[in-house]
Amino acid sequence: MNGTNSTATTLSCKVQKQQPTVVQNKQLNHPRITTMAALDIERCELECEINNFGHRTYLNGRDRLIVRRGQPFTITLHLRSGQFQPGVTTFSFVAETGPSPCESAGTKAEFSLSGAVDLNQWSAAVSCHSGNTVSLSICSPPDARIGRYSLTMTQGGSTRLGDFILLFNPWCPGDSVYMEDEEELKEYVLTQDGLIFRGTEKHITHCAWNFGQFEPGILDACLQLLDMNPKYLSNADQDCSKRNDPIYVSRVVSAMINCNDDKGVLAGNWGDCSDGVSPMSWNGSVEILRNWSGLACQPVKYGQCWVFAAVSCTVLRALGIPSRVVTNFLSAHDSNSNLIIERYYDENGTIIKKTRDSIWNFHCWVESWMTRPDLKPGFDGWQASDPTPQERSEGVFCCGPISVKAIKEGELTFKYDAPFVFAEVNADVVCWMQRKDGSQEKLSFFNRVGQRISTKSVGKDVREDITHLYKYPEGSEEERHVFEKANHQNKLLKPKPAPGLHLKIKVTEGMRNGCDFDVYAVVTNNTPKPKLCRLMFCARAARYNSTVGEECGMKDLLNMQIPPNEEKQIPLRLNYSKYCEAITEDNLIKLVALLIDYETKDAMLAVRDIYLENPEIKIKILGEPKQDRQLAAEITLKNPLSEPLQGCLFCVEGANLTDGKAIQEPIASVSPGQEAKVKVYFTPKQSGLRKLVVDFNSNKLRDVKGYRNIIIGK
């Protein structure tokens, strides 16, 4: 630390690459009590370029000072006359944040010049002086409040030296967001793009996302978000005094990403989005945050869970908190906190909506890395927060942060919202069939929630399964102990013996959007005598949050005979001509099979969601990628449908590639079997690995995603 600072200081005495701040002196109207002459300061250089590079904030730009707490930064004073005299010249500083800075609240600090900086408190020391220049090293404590600061020097009068932004510092061992591994820091703080996983637990897909936390205007929007939160608006001093705590800040962010209680960033919509932007159309967080900030903090339309989580991840990374987006497949929404998701079907296998409980194909939230001094030891590390507005927490639509380890250990009394998150990955599913006479019968149904919990791997574009961080192996003694601690009685019941009949749904590979294909209900008779049954097998368009739409395939076999110890496969043909108008941009079809044994009256249920694959977007880079040199990309997509595509639009963006904007290239129509092709031009602003993210939309193929990694040379 000291060696690095010394190098920066030596340079700062000679290099000034930004416009200097002209200092205004305000003399106090009282007699000086010292005979020493005050420094006659002409200007102060904040050394933004050197400091921002040393504090890993240079991607935010070099025109203002952005530093991290617990790490020294350098400023240079230029004197009109005289010079600094060690041991003789003395002065002090005031650093302030918030509307009413106060020392007792931690939003104001007064500190004097000392022999060396103290990394644990506000401090300042002369690092070098030569002629009419004095270089100072200034340090904030690792638990300082984050936000916008002013820095003033006092020496009988007050001299405003300039303003700076202070962020969390995950590289500082004393910071509560400290993360030791350098590769993880690069991924979870500095990387501006990533992958978000969607689809179904049996067919996981992914899309690239432009987090863009260092793009112009994004940090300002993130700080504005903190200043628009209701806690700040009702008591700004108290809110600012708590901004040293990542637990508090991440909870504020969780509430402010949705607009349900406040002037938050995003409005959620799981239905008709024609009066806004479909959540599927977004490629990143940049346009969302800029729109919100630029339109007087009016909510941006629209978001769904992965959009809420991704924007939250952008904000937290921008503020310096290591964060990542996580996807939980077969995610339970337990609205009444009984750890049971009850689902009702009629005798035809149609879902009857009787409760607010649901199981989503997938659900995304964000994890952030921090210590938890408010919990007992052992629960530091990854903390889950969920900005998607589902249930209220302390009267507000937010969720978390809750220790991921606490979820695994069944610690449901821990802050915040442990029971809700525990249910998302552990709730039991109970299904009922409601007969025409109103009576209900429990269905034999096997389905476990909380499957294949996923996030992007560090440094690689592959999925990392982190289910083991949330739960012990199914059936293990550790899992049983957790269920006992959490009082999860339904999970502790001994399973009933399997019925003589077994039902499952089987699908084939390559279920592509635009194709006709078969799916199968597979019935196995494990008894020594024949069985006479009724089978209802239905396909309906679905959304990822479990709501269903139009029917696109149905088979009802009233008298199906199954010989003893044999298996029957019953196909159901799904034709594009029927499902094309029914499916949503989620590309999901829900298959439900209901089997009733006439002899025993036993009823069995099987449910499976299938994802229809979109065509591939091909991206070809033309020319050698170099920083500050125009580059072209040729983007193509082949129309796989038997009908033309109308109103086609490619949207392209990438952090440090497209100048923080989305490039739009429309195409009127694309005939069946033909290619939609565009060429886009952009100028990379930074070297390194970048992602060019593409969305293709049309009347028939909606929000097809693609991306290409590009290594930009210097």
XYZ file of C-alpha atoms in Angstrom:
714
model
C 0.000 0.000 0.000
C 2.701 2.510 1.016
C 4.943 1.598 -1.908
C 2.123 2.089 -4.383
C 1.185 5.395 -2.838
C 4.785 6.644 -2.975
C 4.962 5.946 -6.699
C 1.689 7.739 -7.323
C 2.839 10.692 -5.254
C 6.086 11.066 -7.203
C 4.149 11.133 -10.438
C 1.562 13.534 -9.052
C 4.233 16.150 -8.445
C 4.960 16.209 -12.175
C 1.852 15.084 -14.041
C -1.336 17.113 -14.275
C -3.667 15.851 -16.975
C -6.986 17.251 -15.831
C -8.292 20.811 -15.664
C -7.201 22.228 -12.303
C -9.704 23.352 -9.701
C -9.302 27.041 -8.879
C -9.405 27.420 -5.115
C -11.538 30.104 -3.484
C -10.309 31.294 -0.100
C -12.853 32.403 2.493
C -11.093 34.278 5.295
C -12.679 33.996 8.693
C -13.447 37.247 10.535
C -11.502 36.587 13.707
C -7.860 37.208 14.660
C -5.373 34.402 14.019
C -3.910 32.799 17.101
C -0.736 31.678 15.334
C 2.135 33.609 13.896
C 2.822 31.004 11.207
C 1.929 32.083 7.675
C -0.832 30.117 6.000
C -0.074 28.434 2.685
C -1.026 30.713 -0.184
C -2.792 28.122 -2.377
C -3.294 28.875 -6.045
C -5.025 25.644 -7.022
C -5.515 22.012 -5.997
C -5.029 19.052 -8.293
C -7.179 16.068 -7.285
C -5.018 13.775 -9.456
C -8.098 11.998 -10.771
C -6.286 9.903 -13.360
C -3.704 8.472 -10.980
C -6.077 8.050 -8.042
C -8.882 6.484 -10.066
C -6.454 4.005 -11.571
C -5.053 3.087 -8.157
C -8.556 2.712 -6.706
C -9.813 0.678 -9.699
C -12.420 3.252 -10.629
C -10.771 4.551 -13.811
C -13.472 3.008 -16.000
C -15.807 5.625 -14.512
C -13.677 8.254 -16.248
C -10.843 10.566 -15.299
C -12.650 13.881 -14.974
C -13.554 13.537 -11.277
C -12.173 11.859 -8.194
C -13.748 8.484 -7.311
C -11.985 6.559 -4.550
C -12.584 3.601 -2.248
C -12.667 3.753 1.524
C -9.734 2.563 3.629
C -7.209 3.342 0.856
C -5.090 6.519 0.589
C -5.406 8.914 -2.332
C -3.170 11.788 -3.357
C -3.868 15.470 -3.997
C -1.383 18.193 -4.945
C -1.466 21.798 -3.736
C 0.109 24.466 -5.954
C 1.261 27.541 -4.043
C 1.327 31.123 -5.304
C 4.272 31.908 -3.070
C 6.287 30.474 -0.237
C 6.781 26.802 0.450
C 5.856 24.032 2.852
C 8.089 23.823 5.927
C 8.042 20.433 7.684
C 7.391 20.745 11.396
C 6.414 24.375 11.006
C 3.548 24.526 8.503
C 0.368 22.937 9.766
C -3.257 22.751 8.712
C -6.296 20.488 9.060
C -9.081 19.085 6.884
C -12.829 18.582 6.924
C -14.505 15.822 4.879
C -18.301 16.011 4.698
C -21.157 14.072 3.124
C -24.926 14.435 3.257
C -27.164 17.502 3.578
C -26.337 18.195 7.263
C -22.884 16.778 8.037
C -22.374 15.830 11.666
C -19.408 14.229 13.420
C -21.609 12.163 15.742
C -23.427 10.691 12.723
C -20.181 9.880 10.929
C -21.005 12.198 8.030
C -18.375 14.787 8.971
C -14.727 14.266 9.854
C -12.178 16.830 11.026
C -8.557 15.687 11.004
C -5.153 17.324 11.204
C -1.944 16.830 9.297
C 0.118 13.999 10.783
C 3.405 12.268 10.096
C 1.802 9.331 8.250
C -1.665 8.299 7.155
C -3.615 5.980 9.419
C -5.567 3.433 7.374
C -8.154 3.038 10.151
C -9.354 6.639 10.398
C -9.585 9.887 8.482
C -5.995 11.098 8.226
C -3.624 13.147 6.068
C 0.145 13.374 5.645
C 2.549 15.147 3.327
C 3.933 12.589 0.925
C 6.274 14.916 -0.966
C 6.947 18.618 -1.399
C 9.104 20.460 -3.869
C 9.269 24.199 -4.428
C 5.752 25.539 -4.817
C 3.995 22.119 -4.752
C 2.875 19.986 -1.827
C 1.519 16.468 -2.347
C -0.768 15.128 0.354
C -1.888 11.588 1.048
C -5.406 11.399 2.468
C -7.149 8.296 3.766
C -10.678 7.467 4.902
C -11.441 4.698 7.389
C -12.643 1.330 6.024
C -16.054 1.918 7.624
C -16.625 5.440 6.285
C -20.023 6.403 4.877
C -20.115 6.072 1.112
C -21.398 8.838 -1.145
C -20.509 12.314 -2.388
C -17.987 14.227 -0.275
C -16.545 17.714 -0.124
C -12.988 18.245 1.116
C -12.024 21.503 2.825
C -8.681 22.633 4.248
C -8.559 24.928 7.258
C -5.562 27.075 8.261
C -7.068 30.087 9.922
C -9.425 30.320 6.966
C -11.221 27.619 4.975
C -10.191 26.538 1.499
C -12.434 24.201 -0.465
C -10.135 21.732 -2.189
C -12.734 19.854 -4.199
C -15.315 17.082 -4.250
C -14.979 13.324 -4.495
C -17.082 10.161 -4.420
C -16.298 7.477 -1.845
C -17.210 3.821 -2.499
C -17.036 0.501 -0.670
C -13.632 -1.171 -0.986
C -13.649 -4.971 -1.350
C -9.829 -4.879 -1.736
C -9.414 -3.455 1.786
C -9.144 -6.116 4.546
C -10.809 -3.777 7.033
C -13.880 -3.191 4.853
C -16.971 -5.275 5.602
C -17.219 -6.177 1.894
C -13.604 -7.415 1.721
C -13.090 -10.307 -0.698
C -9.713 -12.008 -0.791
C -9.619 -13.745 -4.187
C -8.447 -11.431 -6.993
C -10.206 -13.395 -9.754
C -13.495 -13.226 -7.855
C -13.029 -9.483 -7.358
C -12.512 -9.070 -11.084
C -15.688 -11.041 -11.819
C -17.986 -9.677 -9.117
C -16.902 -6.007 -9.028
C -15.043 -5.011 -12.187
C -16.599 -7.139 -14.941
C -19.309 -5.181 -16.743
C -21.121 -8.069 -18.408
C -22.175 -11.599 -17.599
C -24.643 -14.418 -18.167
C -28.091 -14.907 -16.661
C -29.611 -18.401 -16.675
C -33.233 -19.049 -17.618
C -35.348 -21.785 -19.239
C -36.355 -24.882 -17.279
C -34.510 -27.143 -14.853
C -34.222 -29.769 -17.605
C -33.296 -27.292 -20.342
C -31.250 -24.404 -18.957
C -30.616 -21.535 -21.336
C -28.695 -18.330 -20.827
C -28.584 -14.780 -22.097
C -25.761 -12.272 -21.931
C -26.349 -9.106 -19.905
C -24.602 -5.744 -20.044
C -24.326 -4.652 -16.402
C -22.392 -1.537 -17.487
C -21.678 -0.294 -13.963
C -18.864 1.964 -15.208
C -20.704 3.438 -18.182
C -21.179 7.256 -18.149
C -23.993 8.386 -15.868
C -24.521 5.031 -14.135
C -22.709 5.794 -10.878
C -24.619 9.091 -10.670
C -27.899 7.204 -11.150
C -26.914 4.762 -8.391
C -26.168 7.593 -5.954
C -29.411 9.268 -7.005
C -31.218 6.015 -6.214
C -29.897 6.182 -2.644
C -31.074 9.789 -2.342
C -34.557 8.954 -3.643
C -35.235 6.169 -1.182
C -38.042 6.911 1.325
C -35.703 6.597 4.319
C -33.549 9.419 2.961
C -36.567 11.549 2.082
C -38.000 11.198 5.595
C -34.716 11.542 7.504
C -31.721 12.283 5.279
C -29.231 12.636 8.132
C -30.091 9.266 9.621
C -30.048 7.580 6.201
C -26.632 9.001 5.296
C -25.245 7.978 8.690
C -26.103 4.344 7.886
C -24.428 4.281 4.488
C -21.279 2.771 5.980
C -23.183 -0.516 6.332
C -23.551 -2.743 3.235
C -26.417 -4.589 4.945
C -28.386 -1.353 5.120
C -27.376 -0.195 1.634
C -28.218 -3.504 -0.049
C -31.627 -3.524 1.633
C -32.309 0.002 0.372
C -31.261 -1.070 -3.132
C -33.561 -4.112 -2.952
C -36.506 -1.816 -2.221
C -35.591 0.868 -4.771
C -35.123 -1.384 -7.819
C -38.902 -1.943 -7.855
C -41.331 0.984 -7.737
C -44.084 -0.545 -5.609
C -43.528 1.664 -2.549
C -41.437 4.516 -3.876
C -39.970 6.247 -6.916
C -38.082 3.076 -7.721
C -36.436 2.106 -10.987
C -38.639 -0.584 -12.533
C -42.315 -1.430 -12.798
C -42.998 -5.160 -12.885
C -45.343 -6.713 -15.436
C -46.071 -10.383 -16.117
C -48.838 -9.737 -18.647
C -49.424 -7.319 -21.502
C -46.392 -5.041 -21.865
C -47.514 -3.221 -25.012
C -47.381 0.200 -23.293
C -43.703 -0.232 -22.418
C -40.675 -2.374 -23.186
C -41.067 -6.120 -22.808
C -38.728 -7.410 -20.060
C -37.389 -9.901 -22.607
C -36.171 -7.068 -24.853
C -33.625 -5.542 -22.479
C -29.966 -6.369 -23.122
C -28.604 -4.621 -20.046
C -29.027 -2.233 -17.140
C -27.579 0.924 -18.683
C -30.593 2.085 -20.677
C -32.914 1.267 -17.758
C -30.971 3.302 -15.190
C -30.424 6.197 -17.584
C -34.101 6.318 -18.488
C -35.102 6.308 -14.826
C -32.622 9.030 -13.900
C -33.368 11.149 -16.958
C -37.154 11.032 -16.607
C -37.434 12.502 -13.101
C -37.242 9.055 -11.474
C -40.391 7.766 -13.129
C -40.457 3.940 -13.184
C -39.211 2.265 -16.342
C -41.652 -0.146 -17.968
C -41.114 -3.122 -17.578
C -39.144 -5.644 -15.552
C -39.387 -9.261 -14.488
C -37.224 -11.152 -12.021
C -33.980 -11.392 -14.009
C -34.224 -7.704 -14.968
C -34.789 -6.653 -11.333
C -31.872 -8.833 -10.203
C -29.525 -7.668 -12.972
C -30.181 -3.959 -12.374
C -29.659 -4.521 -8.646
C -26.358 -6.246 -9.440
C -25.300 -3.240 -11.515
C -26.061 -0.811 -8.676
C -24.285 -2.879 -6.034
C -21.178 -3.386 -8.189
C -21.111 0.325 -8.999
C -21.116 1.101 -5.253
C -18.296 -1.392 -4.692
C -20.147 -4.397 -3.223
C -19.197 -7.740 -4.877
C -22.414 -9.112 -6.398
C -23.753 -11.773 -8.767
C -27.085 -12.807 -10.255
C -28.385 -16.220 -9.153
C -31.124 -18.358 -10.740
C -33.186 -20.872 -8.758
C -35.053 -23.402 -10.908
C -38.476 -24.605 -9.743
C -38.645 -21.679 -7.340
C -41.484 -21.629 -4.814
C -43.483 -18.530 -3.896
C -44.917 -19.363 -0.473
C -47.369 -16.554 0.263
C -48.635 -17.844 3.634
C -45.327 -19.052 5.139
C -46.428 -22.646 5.744
C -43.649 -24.129 3.562
C -46.294 -25.848 1.422
C -47.221 -24.949 -2.135
C -50.730 -26.216 -2.826
C -51.916 -26.607 -6.404
C -55.419 -27.567 -7.552
C -56.528 -29.272 -10.772
C -59.925 -30.190 -12.119
C -60.756 -33.645 -13.452
C -59.469 -32.650 -16.883
C -56.030 -31.686 -15.584
C -56.668 -27.943 -15.858
C -55.074 -25.794 -13.153
C -57.543 -24.068 -10.813
C -56.198 -20.913 -9.189
C -57.187 -21.061 -5.506
C -54.145 -19.641 -3.693
C -51.391 -17.089 -4.293
C -48.808 -19.860 -3.939
C -46.942 -20.719 -7.107
C -43.885 -22.442 -8.504
C -41.922 -20.474 -11.059
C -39.900 -22.239 -13.725
C -37.032 -20.124 -12.508
C -36.557 -17.103 -10.316
C -33.562 -14.752 -10.171
C -32.207 -12.793 -7.256
C -28.853 -11.215 -6.414
C -26.167 -12.265 -3.953
C -23.766 -9.790 -2.354
C -20.599 -10.459 -0.371
C -20.302 -8.929 3.112
C -19.827 -9.657 6.795
C -22.846 -10.055 9.088
C -21.913 -8.668 12.500
C -25.640 -8.579 13.334
C -25.753 -12.406 13.229
C -23.870 -14.978 15.246
C -20.418 -15.955 13.878
C -20.201 -18.144 10.787
C -22.709 -16.398 8.534
C -20.519 -13.942 6.643
C -20.051 -14.251 2.885
C -22.795 -14.425 0.277
C -26.075 -12.760 1.227
C -29.242 -13.130 -0.893
C -31.396 -10.102 -1.726
C -34.446 -10.134 -3.977
C -35.658 -6.868 -5.539
C -38.574 -8.500 -7.400
C -41.741 -7.273 -5.634
C -43.379 -10.420 -4.229
C -44.088 -9.993 -0.512
C -43.638 -7.121 1.921
C -40.763 -7.094 4.383
C -41.197 -4.697 7.322
C -43.967 -3.066 5.310
C -41.921 -2.598 2.121
C -41.589 -4.652 -1.063
C -38.021 -5.857 -0.633
C -36.283 -9.029 0.493
C -33.014 -9.654 2.310
C -30.164 -9.566 2.685
C -30.174 -13.011 4.272
C -27.106 -15.168 4.726
C -27.040 -18.022 2.208
C -25.445 -20.155 4.939
C -28.428 -19.363 7.200
C -30.785 -20.757 4.534
C -28.722 -23.930 4.306
C -28.736 -24.342 8.089
C -32.448 -23.579 8.497
C -31.884 -20.486 10.666
C -35.288 -18.955 10.010
C -35.113 -16.353 12.777
C -32.168 -14.546 11.158
C -32.555 -11.182 9.430
C -33.830 -10.571 6.816
C -36.690 -12.632 5.357
C -35.151 -16.053 5.969
C -38.507 -17.949 5.919
C -39.428 -16.642 2.452
C -36.060 -17.481 0.875
C -35.933 -20.853 2.675
C -39.327 -21.693 1.157
C -38.132 -20.707 -2.325
C -35.626 -23.553 -2.267
C -37.250 -26.016 0.186
C -41.054 -25.774 0.117
C -43.034 -28.962 -0.419
C -45.515 -29.294 -3.279
C -48.969 -30.781 -2.613
C -51.422 -31.220 -5.490
C -55.164 -31.793 -5.255
C -57.803 -32.830 -7.760
C -61.147 -31.140 -7.281
C -64.062 -33.217 -8.528
C -67.256 -31.852 -9.995
C -69.091 -32.483 -6.739
C -66.602 -30.240 -4.895
C -64.753 -33.043 -3.144
C -60.956 -33.041 -3.239
C -58.476 -35.846 -3.613
C -54.750 -35.659 -3.051
C -52.777 -36.467 -6.174
C -49.715 -38.650 -6.293
C -47.115 -36.170 -7.482
C -43.353 -35.889 -7.134
C -41.667 -32.550 -7.660
C -38.905 -30.868 -5.684
C -38.357 -27.120 -5.677
C -34.984 -25.437 -5.482
C -33.177 -27.268 -8.256
C -29.921 -26.510 -10.108
C -29.336 -23.116 -8.488
C -27.022 -21.393 -10.962
C -24.686 -18.466 -11.500
C -21.949 -17.608 -13.965
C -18.556 -19.134 -13.219
C -15.645 -16.886 -12.362
C -13.774 -15.935 -15.511
C -15.661 -18.374 -17.764
C -18.897 -18.317 -19.745
C -20.208 -21.501 -18.147
C -22.817 -22.279 -15.517
C -21.722 -22.910 -11.951
C -24.110 -24.987 -9.862
C -24.292 -23.532 -6.337
C -27.220 -25.611 -5.025
C -24.902 -27.000 -2.330
C -24.547 -23.502 -0.849
C -28.315 -23.349 -0.203
C -29.188 -26.904 0.829
C -27.754 -30.222 1.886
C -28.085 -33.292 -0.387
C -31.668 -34.531 -0.591
C -32.314 -37.383 1.799
C -29.193 -36.740 3.895
C -29.112 -36.641 7.680
C -28.029 -33.002 7.488
C -31.106 -32.155 5.422
C -33.385 -33.872 7.950
C -31.746 -31.955 10.794
C -32.347 -28.656 8.946
C -36.011 -29.527 8.366
C -36.415 -30.319 12.061
C -34.858 -26.979 13.003
C -37.090 -25.153 10.509
C -40.154 -27.104 11.686
C -40.768 -28.272 8.120
C -43.240 -30.967 9.157
C -44.390 -31.923 5.679
C -40.842 -32.825 4.644
C -40.424 -34.940 7.775
C -43.350 -37.241 6.928
C -42.415 -40.687 5.714
C -43.150 -41.002 1.990
C -46.082 -43.184 1.056
C -45.366 -46.364 -0.878
C -45.397 -45.859 -4.632
C -48.711 -46.758 -6.285
C -48.940 -49.628 -8.679
C -49.139 -47.217 -11.594
C -46.404 -44.773 -12.473
C -46.776 -41.715 -14.713
C -44.142 -39.481 -16.273
C -43.724 -37.193 -19.283
C -40.982 -37.769 -21.834
C -39.816 -35.356 -24.523
C -37.434 -35.522 -27.460
C -34.349 -33.494 -28.262
C -34.447 -30.515 -30.578
C -37.827 -28.990 -29.808
C -37.331 -25.877 -31.919
C -39.666 -22.960 -32.378
C -41.363 -23.442 -35.748
C -41.219 -27.256 -35.791
C -43.871 -29.932 -35.224
C -42.892 -32.552 -32.654
C -44.227 -35.235 -30.303
C -44.235 -35.381 -26.511
C -45.147 -38.523 -24.581
C -47.048 -39.542 -21.463
C -45.411 -42.734 -20.203
C -47.581 -45.005 -18.037
C -46.042 -48.010 -16.285
C -48.109 -50.775 -14.663
C -46.004 -52.281 -11.864
C -48.741 -54.701 -10.749
C -49.367 -58.338 -11.792
C -52.826 -57.531 -13.183
C -54.081 -55.347 -16.031
C -55.211 -51.803 -15.318
C -58.049 -49.791 -16.847
C -57.439 -46.050 -16.609
C -58.371 -42.625 -17.884
C -55.547 -40.408 -19.165
C -55.824 -36.665 -19.795
C -52.777 -35.228 -21.534
C -52.789 -31.495 -22.242
C -50.364 -28.847 -23.531
C -50.808 -25.130 -22.844
C -48.721 -22.055 -23.519
C -47.088 -20.877 -20.302
C -45.094 -18.083 -18.746
C -42.062 -18.702 -16.586
C -43.966 -17.624 -13.447
C -46.308 -20.644 -13.827
C -49.322 -18.875 -15.361
C -50.843 -20.752 -18.290
C -52.519 -19.571 -21.465
C -54.197 -21.109 -24.468
C -54.362 -24.820 -25.107
C -52.166 -26.034 -27.960
C -52.681 -29.803 -27.737
C -55.051 -32.194 -25.927
C -55.690 -35.910 -25.656
C -58.322 -37.600 -23.423
C -58.284 -41.420 -23.357
C -61.293 -42.639 -21.372
C -60.536 -46.375 -21.419
C -56.822 -47.001 -21.625
C -55.754 -50.569 -20.848
C -52.262 -51.305 -19.564
C -51.166 -54.959 -19.353
C -49.457 -56.160 -16.168
C -45.802 -55.157 -15.750
C -45.810 -53.217 -19.003
C -45.263 -49.650 -20.143
C -47.234 -47.587 -22.599
C -46.145 -44.396 -24.361
C -48.951 -42.112 -25.489
C -47.817 -39.437 -27.967
C -49.229 -35.938 -28.195
C -48.436 -34.052 -31.382
C -47.657 -30.349 -31.002
C -48.040 -28.503 -34.298
C -46.528 -25.087 -34.975
C -49.726 -24.021 -36.674
C -51.511 -24.384 -33.332
C -48.924 -23.290 -30.775
C -47.490 -20.358 -32.775
C -50.253 -17.956 -31.752
C -50.444 -19.254 -28.186
C -46.868 -19.097 -26.906
C -45.439 -15.982 -25.290
C -41.929 -14.581 -25.620
C -40.970 -17.040 -22.843
C -41.190 -19.849 -25.458
C -42.656 -22.227 -22.854
C -45.307 -24.938 -23.100
C -46.641 -26.619 -19.963
C -47.465 -30.328 -20.295
C -49.880 -31.814 -17.748
C -50.783 -35.515 -17.589
C -53.489 -36.784 -15.195
C -54.032 -40.535 -14.784
C -56.980 -42.038 -12.859
C -57.091 -45.730 -11.923
C -60.758 -46.816 -12.221
C -60.296 -49.705 -9.777
C -58.499 -47.974 -6.896
C -59.610 -44.393 -7.681
C -55.940 -43.363 -7.272
C -55.030 -40.275 -9.284
C -51.513 -39.472 -10.475
C -50.160 -36.226 -11.857
C -47.119 -35.433 -13.996
C -46.130 -31.909 -15.033
C -43.306 -30.770 -17.273
C -42.439 -27.466 -18.913
C -40.679 -27.503 -22.242
C -38.657 -24.715 -23.814
C -38.786 -24.121 -27.566
C -35.339 -23.305 -28.892
C -34.872 -20.167 -30.947
C -32.559 -19.971 -33.960
C -28.938 -18.993 -33.387
C -27.747 -15.439 -33.885
C -24.372 -15.459 -35.650
C -21.983 -12.581 -35.021
C -18.888 -12.076 -37.166
C -16.322 -9.423 -36.246
C -14.845 -7.642 -39.267
C -11.342 -6.280 -38.771
C -8.871 -6.265 -35.883
C -10.421 -5.084 -32.594
C -8.426 -2.132 -31.255
C -9.145 0.513 -28.653
C -10.402 3.797 -30.154
C -10.585 2.285 -33.652
C -13.918 1.782 -35.431
C -14.979 -1.856 -35.673
C -17.752 -3.606 -37.576
C -19.850 -6.655 -36.725
C -21.966 -8.622 -39.197
C -25.009 -10.128 -37.487
C -27.260 -12.745 -39.081
C -30.277 -14.841 -38.114
C -32.002 -17.399 -40.343
C -35.803 -17.457 -40.353
C -36.723 -21.062 -39.412
C -40.468 -20.534 -39.759
C -42.745 -21.352 -42.675
C -43.968 -17.758 -42.771
C -42.257 -14.382 -43.179
C -41.033 -12.300 -40.257
C -42.304 -8.725 -40.173
C -41.081 -5.669 -38.274
C -37.651 -7.125 -37.567
C -35.234 -5.240 -35.323
C -31.691 -5.967 -34.137
C -30.624 -4.197 -30.911
C -26.908 -4.296 -30.130
C -24.961 -2.998 -27.130
C -21.849 -3.669 -25.086
C -19.998 -2.083 -22.181
C -17.170 0.153 -23.474
C -18.122 -0.861 -27.025
C -21.214 1.076 -28.124
C -20.674 4.287 -26.153
C -23.253 3.313 -23.566
C -26.055 3.243 -26.123
C -28.061 0.563 -27.905
C -27.579 0.410 -31.675
C -30.840 -0.364 -33.492
C -30.966 -1.784 -37.017
C -34.460 -2.439 -38.466
C -35.338 -4.813 -41.313
C -38.780 -4.698 -42.912
C -39.320 -8.420 -43.500
C -37.489 -11.738 -43.824
C -38.895 -14.548 -45.982
C -39.050 -18.186 -44.784
C -35.618 -19.803 -44.851
C -33.902 -16.481 -45.582
C -31.390 -14.605 -43.433
C -31.880 -11.360 -41.580
C -28.487 -9.639 -41.890
C -27.177 -6.294 -40.639
C -23.796 -4.667 -40.196
C -23.194 -2.433 -37.181
C -20.267 -0.104 -36.482
C -18.882 0.869 -33.093
C -15.677 2.174 -31.511
C -14.320 0.334 -28.444
C -13.211 2.714 -25.700
C -11.327 0.266 -23.469
C -9.061 -2.709 -24.069
C -9.758 -6.166 -22.681
C -12.467 -8.802 -22.958
C -15.891 -7.387 -23.819
C -19.291 -8.823 -24.760
C -21.325 -7.590 -27.728
C -24.929 -8.392 -26.748
C -27.657 -8.781 -29.397
C -31.460 -8.986 -29.272
C -33.572 -9.802 -32.338
C -37.296 -9.077 -32.308
C -40.090 -9.529 -34.850
C -43.779 -10.298 -35.019
C -43.262 -14.083 -34.891
C -39.815 -14.598 -33.356
C -39.594 -12.491 -30.227
C -36.477 -11.465 -28.373
C -33.973 -13.978 -29.670
C -30.696 -13.510 -27.787
C -27.069 -13.812 -28.799
C -23.648 -12.485 -27.889
C -20.024 -12.543 -28.959
C -16.907 -12.150 -26.822
C -14.421 -9.672 -28.283
C -10.857 -9.130 -27.072
C -10.026 -5.478 -27.648
C -6.325 -4.729 -28.126
C -4.612 -1.544 -27.006
